[in-house]
mmCIF file of N, CA and C in Angstrom:
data_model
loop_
_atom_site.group_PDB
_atom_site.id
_atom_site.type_symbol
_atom_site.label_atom_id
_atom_site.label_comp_id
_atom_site.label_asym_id
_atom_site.label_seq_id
_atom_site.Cartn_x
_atom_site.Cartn_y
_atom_site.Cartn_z
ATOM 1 N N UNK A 1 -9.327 -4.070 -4.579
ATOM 2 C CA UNK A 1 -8.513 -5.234 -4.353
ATOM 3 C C UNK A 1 -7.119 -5.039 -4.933
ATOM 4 N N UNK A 2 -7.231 -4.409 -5.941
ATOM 5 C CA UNK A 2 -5.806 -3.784 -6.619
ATOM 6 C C UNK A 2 -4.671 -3.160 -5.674
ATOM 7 N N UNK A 3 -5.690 -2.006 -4.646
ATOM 8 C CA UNK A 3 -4.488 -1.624 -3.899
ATOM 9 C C UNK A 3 -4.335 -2.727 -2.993
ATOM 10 N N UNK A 4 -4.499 -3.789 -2.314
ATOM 11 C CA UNK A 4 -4.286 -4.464 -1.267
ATOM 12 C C UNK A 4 -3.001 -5.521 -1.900
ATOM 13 N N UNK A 5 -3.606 -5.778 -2.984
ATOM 14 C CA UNK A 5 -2.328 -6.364 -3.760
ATOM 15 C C UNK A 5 -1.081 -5.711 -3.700
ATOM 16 N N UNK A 6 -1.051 -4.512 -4.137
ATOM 17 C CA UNK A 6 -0.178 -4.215 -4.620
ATOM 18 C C UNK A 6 0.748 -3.412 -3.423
ATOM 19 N N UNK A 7 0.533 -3.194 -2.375
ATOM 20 C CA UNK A 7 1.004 -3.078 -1.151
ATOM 21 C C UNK A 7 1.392 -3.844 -0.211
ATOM 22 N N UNK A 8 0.784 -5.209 -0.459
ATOM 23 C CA UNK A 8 1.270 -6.608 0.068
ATOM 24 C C UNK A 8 2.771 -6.662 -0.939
ATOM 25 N N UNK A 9 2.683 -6.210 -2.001
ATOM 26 C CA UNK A 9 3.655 -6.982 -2.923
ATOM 27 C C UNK A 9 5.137 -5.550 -2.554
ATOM 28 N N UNK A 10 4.486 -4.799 -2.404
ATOM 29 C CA UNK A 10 5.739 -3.463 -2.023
ATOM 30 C C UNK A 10 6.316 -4.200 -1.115
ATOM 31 N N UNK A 11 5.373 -4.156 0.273
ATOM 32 C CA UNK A 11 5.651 -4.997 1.616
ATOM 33 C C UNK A 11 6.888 -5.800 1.232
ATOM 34 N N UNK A 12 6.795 -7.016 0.603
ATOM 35 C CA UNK A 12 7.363 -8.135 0.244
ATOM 36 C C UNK A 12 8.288 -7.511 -0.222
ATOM 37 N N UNK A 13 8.762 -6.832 -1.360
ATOM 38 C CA UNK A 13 9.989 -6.523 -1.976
ATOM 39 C C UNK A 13 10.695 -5.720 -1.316
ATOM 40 N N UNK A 14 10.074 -4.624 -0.079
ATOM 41 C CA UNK A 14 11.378 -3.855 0.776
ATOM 42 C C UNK A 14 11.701 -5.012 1.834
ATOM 43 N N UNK A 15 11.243 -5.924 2.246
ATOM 44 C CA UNK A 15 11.733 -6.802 3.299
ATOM 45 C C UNK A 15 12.722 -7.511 2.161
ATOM 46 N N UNK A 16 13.246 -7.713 0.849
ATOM 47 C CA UNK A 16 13.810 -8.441 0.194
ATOM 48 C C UNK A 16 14.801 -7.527 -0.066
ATOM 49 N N UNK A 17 14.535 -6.371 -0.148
ATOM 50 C CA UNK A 17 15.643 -5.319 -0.427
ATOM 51 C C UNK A 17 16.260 -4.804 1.082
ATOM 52 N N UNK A 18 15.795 -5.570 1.913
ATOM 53 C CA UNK A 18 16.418 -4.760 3.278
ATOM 54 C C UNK A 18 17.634 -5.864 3.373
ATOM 55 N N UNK A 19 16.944 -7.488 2.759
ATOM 56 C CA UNK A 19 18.076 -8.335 3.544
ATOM 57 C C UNK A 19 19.420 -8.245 2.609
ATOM 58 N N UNK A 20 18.758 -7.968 1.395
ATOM 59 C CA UNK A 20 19.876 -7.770 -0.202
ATOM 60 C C UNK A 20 20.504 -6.739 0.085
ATOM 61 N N UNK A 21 20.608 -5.881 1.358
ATOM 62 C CA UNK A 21 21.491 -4.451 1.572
ATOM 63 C C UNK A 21 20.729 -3.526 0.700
ATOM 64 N N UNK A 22 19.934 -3.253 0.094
ATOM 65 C CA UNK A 22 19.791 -2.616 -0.619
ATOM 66 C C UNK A 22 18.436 -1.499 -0.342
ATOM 67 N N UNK A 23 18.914 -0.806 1.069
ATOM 68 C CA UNK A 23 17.826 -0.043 1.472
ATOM 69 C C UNK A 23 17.641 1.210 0.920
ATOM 70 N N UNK A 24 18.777 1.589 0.379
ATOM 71 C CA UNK A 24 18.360 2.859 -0.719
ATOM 72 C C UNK A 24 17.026 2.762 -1.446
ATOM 73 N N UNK A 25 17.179 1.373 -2.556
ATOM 74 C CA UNK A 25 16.181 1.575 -2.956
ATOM 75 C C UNK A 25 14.404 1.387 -2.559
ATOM 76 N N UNK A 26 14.596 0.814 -1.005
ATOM 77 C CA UNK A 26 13.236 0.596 -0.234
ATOM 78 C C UNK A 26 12.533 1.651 -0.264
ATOM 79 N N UNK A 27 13.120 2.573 0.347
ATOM 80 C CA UNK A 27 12.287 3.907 0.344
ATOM 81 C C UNK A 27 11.793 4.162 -0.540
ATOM 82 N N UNK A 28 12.642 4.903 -1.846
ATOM 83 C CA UNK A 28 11.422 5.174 -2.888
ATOM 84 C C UNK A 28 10.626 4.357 -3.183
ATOM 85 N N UNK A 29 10.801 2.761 -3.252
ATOM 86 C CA UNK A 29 9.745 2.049 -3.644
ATOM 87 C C UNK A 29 9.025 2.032 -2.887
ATOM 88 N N UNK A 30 8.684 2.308 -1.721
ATOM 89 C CA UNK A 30 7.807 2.061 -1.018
ATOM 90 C C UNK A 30 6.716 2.943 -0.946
ATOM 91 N N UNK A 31 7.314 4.582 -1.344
ATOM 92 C CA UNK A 31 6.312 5.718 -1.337
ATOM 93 C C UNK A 31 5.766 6.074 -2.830
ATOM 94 N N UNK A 32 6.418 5.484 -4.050
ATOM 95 C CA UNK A 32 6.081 5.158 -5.140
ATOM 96 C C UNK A 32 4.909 4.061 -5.499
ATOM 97 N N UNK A 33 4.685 3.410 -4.536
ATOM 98 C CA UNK A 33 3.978 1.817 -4.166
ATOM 99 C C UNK A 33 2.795 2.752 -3.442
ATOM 100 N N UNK A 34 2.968 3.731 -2.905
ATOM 101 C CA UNK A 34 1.985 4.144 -2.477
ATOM 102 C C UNK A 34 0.863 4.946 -2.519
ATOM 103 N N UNK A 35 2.006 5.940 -3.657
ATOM 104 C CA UNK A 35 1.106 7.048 -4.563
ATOM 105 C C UNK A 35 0.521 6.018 -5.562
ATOM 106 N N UNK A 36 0.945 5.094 -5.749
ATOM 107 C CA UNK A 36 0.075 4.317 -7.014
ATOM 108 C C UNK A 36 -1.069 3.589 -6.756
ATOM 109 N N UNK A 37 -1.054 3.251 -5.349
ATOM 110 C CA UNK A 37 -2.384 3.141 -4.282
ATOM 111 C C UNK A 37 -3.312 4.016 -4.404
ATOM 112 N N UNK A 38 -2.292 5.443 -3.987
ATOM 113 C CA UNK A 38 -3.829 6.295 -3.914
ATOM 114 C C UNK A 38 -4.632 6.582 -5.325
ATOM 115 N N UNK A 39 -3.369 6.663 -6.486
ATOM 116 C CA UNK A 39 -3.830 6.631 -7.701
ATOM 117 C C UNK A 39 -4.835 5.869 -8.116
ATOM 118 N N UNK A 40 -4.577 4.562 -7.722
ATOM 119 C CA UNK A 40 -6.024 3.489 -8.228
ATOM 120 C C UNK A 40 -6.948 3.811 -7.334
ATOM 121 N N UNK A 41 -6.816 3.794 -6.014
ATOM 122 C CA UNK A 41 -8.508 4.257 -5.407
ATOM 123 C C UNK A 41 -8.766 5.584 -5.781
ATOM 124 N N UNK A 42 -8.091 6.465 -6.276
ATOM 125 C CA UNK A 42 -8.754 7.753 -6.816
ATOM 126 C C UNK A 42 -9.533 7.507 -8.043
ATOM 127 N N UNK A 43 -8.901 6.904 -8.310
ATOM 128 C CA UNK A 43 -9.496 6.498 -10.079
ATOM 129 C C UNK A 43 -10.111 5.507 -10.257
ATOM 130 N N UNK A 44 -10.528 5.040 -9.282
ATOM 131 C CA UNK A 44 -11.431 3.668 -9.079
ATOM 132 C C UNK A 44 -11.580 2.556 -9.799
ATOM 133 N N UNK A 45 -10.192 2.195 -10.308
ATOM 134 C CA UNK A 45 -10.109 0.971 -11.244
ATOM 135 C C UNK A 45 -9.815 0.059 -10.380
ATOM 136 N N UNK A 46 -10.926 -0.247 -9.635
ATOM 137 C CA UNK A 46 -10.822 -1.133 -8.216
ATOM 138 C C UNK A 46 -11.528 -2.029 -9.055
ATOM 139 N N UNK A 47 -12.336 -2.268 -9.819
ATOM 140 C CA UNK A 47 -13.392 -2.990 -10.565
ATOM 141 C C UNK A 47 -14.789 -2.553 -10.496
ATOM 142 N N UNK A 48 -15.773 -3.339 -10.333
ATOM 143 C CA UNK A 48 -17.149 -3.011 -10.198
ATOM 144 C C UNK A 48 -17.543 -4.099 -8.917
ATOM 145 N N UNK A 49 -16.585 -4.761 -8.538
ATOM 146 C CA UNK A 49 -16.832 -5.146 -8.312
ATOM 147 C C UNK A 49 -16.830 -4.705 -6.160
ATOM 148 N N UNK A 50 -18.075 -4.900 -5.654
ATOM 149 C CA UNK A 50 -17.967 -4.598 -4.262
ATOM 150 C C UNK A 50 -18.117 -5.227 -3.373
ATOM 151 N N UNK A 51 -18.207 -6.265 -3.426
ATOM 152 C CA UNK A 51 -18.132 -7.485 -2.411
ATOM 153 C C UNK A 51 -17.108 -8.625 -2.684
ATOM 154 N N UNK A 52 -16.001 -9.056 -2.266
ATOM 155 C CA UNK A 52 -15.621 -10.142 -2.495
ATOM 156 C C UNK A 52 -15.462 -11.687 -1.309
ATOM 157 N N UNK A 53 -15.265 -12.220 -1.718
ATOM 158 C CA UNK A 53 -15.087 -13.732 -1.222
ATOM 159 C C UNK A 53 -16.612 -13.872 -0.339
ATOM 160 N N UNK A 54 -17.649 -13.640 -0.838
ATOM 161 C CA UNK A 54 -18.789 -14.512 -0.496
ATOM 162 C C UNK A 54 -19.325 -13.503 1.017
ATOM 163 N N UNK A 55 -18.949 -11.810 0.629
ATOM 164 C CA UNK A 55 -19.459 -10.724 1.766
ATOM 165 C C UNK A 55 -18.226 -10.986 2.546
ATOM 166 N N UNK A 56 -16.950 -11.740 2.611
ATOM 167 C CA UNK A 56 -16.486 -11.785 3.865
ATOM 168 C C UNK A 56 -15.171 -10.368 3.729
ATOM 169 N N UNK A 57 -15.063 -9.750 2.358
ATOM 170 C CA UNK A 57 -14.675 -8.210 2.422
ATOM 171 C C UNK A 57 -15.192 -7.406 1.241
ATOM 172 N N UNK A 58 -15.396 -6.250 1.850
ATOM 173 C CA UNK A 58 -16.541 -5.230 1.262
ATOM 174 C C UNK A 58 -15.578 -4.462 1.299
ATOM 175 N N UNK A 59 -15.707 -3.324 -0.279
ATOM 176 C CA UNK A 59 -14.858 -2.455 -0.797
ATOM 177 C C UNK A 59 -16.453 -1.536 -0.807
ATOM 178 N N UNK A 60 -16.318 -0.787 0.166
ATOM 179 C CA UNK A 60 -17.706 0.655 0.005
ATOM 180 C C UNK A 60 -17.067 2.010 0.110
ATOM 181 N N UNK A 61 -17.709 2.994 0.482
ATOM 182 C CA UNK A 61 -17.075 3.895 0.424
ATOM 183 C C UNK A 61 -16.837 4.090 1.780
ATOM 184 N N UNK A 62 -16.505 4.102 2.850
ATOM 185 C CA UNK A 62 -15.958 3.797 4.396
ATOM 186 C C UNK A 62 -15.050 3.320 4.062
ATOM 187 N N UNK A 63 -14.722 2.085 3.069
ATOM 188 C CA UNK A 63 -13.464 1.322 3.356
ATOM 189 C C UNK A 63 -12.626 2.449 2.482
ATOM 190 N N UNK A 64 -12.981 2.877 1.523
ATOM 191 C CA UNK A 64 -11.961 3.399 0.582
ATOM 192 C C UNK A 64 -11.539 4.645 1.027
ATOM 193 N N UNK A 65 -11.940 5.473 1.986
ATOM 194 C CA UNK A 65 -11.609 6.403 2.401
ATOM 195 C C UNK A 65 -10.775 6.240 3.893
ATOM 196 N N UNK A 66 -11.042 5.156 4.420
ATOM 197 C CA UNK A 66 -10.320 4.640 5.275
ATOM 198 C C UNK A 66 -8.735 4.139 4.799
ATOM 199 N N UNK A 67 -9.117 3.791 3.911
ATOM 200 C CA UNK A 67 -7.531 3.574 3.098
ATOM 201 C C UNK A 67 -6.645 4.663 2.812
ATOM 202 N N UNK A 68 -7.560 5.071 2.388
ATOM 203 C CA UNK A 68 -6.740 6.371 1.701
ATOM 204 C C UNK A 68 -6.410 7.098 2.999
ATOM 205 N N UNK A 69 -6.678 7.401 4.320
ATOM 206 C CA UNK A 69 -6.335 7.723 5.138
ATOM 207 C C UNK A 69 -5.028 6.818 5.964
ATOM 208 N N UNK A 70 -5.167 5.414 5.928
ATOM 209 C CA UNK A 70 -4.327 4.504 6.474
ATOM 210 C C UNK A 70 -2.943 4.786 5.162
ATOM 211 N N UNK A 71 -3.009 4.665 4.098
ATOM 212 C CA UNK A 71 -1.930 5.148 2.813
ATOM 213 C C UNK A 71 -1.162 6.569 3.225
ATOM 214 N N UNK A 72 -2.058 7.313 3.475
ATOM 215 C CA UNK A 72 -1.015 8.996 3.884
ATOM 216 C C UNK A 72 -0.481 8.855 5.562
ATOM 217 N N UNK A 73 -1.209 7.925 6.063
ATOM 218 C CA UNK A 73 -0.564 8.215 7.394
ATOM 219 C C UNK A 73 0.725 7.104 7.297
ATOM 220 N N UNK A 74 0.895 6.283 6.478
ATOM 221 C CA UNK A 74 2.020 5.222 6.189
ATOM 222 C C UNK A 74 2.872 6.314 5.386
ATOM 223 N N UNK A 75 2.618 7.196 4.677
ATOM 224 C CA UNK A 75 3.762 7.637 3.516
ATOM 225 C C UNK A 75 4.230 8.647 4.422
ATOM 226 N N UNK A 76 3.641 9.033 5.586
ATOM 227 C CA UNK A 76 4.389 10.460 6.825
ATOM 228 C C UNK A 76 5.057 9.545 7.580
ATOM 229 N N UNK A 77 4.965 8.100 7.601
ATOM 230 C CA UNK A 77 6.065 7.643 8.903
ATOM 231 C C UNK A 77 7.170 7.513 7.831
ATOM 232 N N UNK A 78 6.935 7.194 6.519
ATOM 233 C CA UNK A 78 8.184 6.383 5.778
ATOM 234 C C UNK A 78 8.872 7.641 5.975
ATOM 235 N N UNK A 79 8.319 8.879 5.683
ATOM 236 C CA UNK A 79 9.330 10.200 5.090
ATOM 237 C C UNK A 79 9.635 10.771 6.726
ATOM 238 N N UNK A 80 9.107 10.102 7.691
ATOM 239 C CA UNK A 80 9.987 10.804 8.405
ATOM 240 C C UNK A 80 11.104 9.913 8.937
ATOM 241 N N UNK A 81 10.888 8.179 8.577
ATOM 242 C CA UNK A 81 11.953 7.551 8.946
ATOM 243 C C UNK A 81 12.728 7.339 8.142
ATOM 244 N N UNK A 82 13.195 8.295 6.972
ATOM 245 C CA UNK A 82 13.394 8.075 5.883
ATOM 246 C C UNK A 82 15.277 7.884 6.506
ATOM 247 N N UNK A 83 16.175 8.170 7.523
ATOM 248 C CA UNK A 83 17.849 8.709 7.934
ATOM 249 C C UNK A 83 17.551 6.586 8.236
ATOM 250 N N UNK A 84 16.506 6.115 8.505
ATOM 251 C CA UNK A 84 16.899 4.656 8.711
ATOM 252 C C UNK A 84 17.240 3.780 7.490
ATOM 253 N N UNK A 85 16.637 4.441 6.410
ATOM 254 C CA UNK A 85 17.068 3.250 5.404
ATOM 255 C C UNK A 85 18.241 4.021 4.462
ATOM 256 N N UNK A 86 19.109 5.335 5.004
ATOM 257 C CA UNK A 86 20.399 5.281 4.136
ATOM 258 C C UNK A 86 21.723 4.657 5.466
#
C-alpha cells in the first residue's frame, strides 16, 4: 500500500511542478519516486498486511510482481521522454 501511496503522491507533485514551470525538477522526481517504489516492494515493508478494505484489494505475489513490472515499464517511458520536460 506504501508504493500506491507514494506514486499517487509523485503523480500529484509533477502535475504541480508542470503548472509552477518547474519541469526540470519533474523528471528526477518522478524516477526517484520510483526507484523508491521498487525499493519498498523489494524490501517488503509493504506491512503484513495482505488484504485490504474488506478483500476488495489484495497485495499477493502476482500483484507485486506485476508492479514491479508496471514501475520499470513507467521509468523507460519517463527516460525516454525525458527532451519534453527541459
Amino acid at each position: 500500500m506504501n508504493t500506491v501511496i507514494l506514486l499517487a503522491a509523485s503523480g500529484i507533485v509533477s502535475m504541480f511542478a508542470g503548472v509552477f514551470n518547474m519541469r526540470k525538477l519533474a523528471l528526477p522526481l518522478l524516477l526517484l519516486a520510483s526507484a523508491a517504489a521498487l525499493g519498498i516492494l523489494f524490501t517488503n515493508s509493504c506491512g503484513d498486511y495482505s488484504q485490504w478494505m474488506q478483500n476488495m484489494l489484495v497485495f499477493d505475489a502476482y500483484s507485486k510482481s506485476f508492479s514491479v513490472i508496471m514501475i520499470l515499464l513507467t521509468a523507460c517511458v519517463l527516460c525516454v521522454s525525458a527532451y519534453y520536460y527541459k
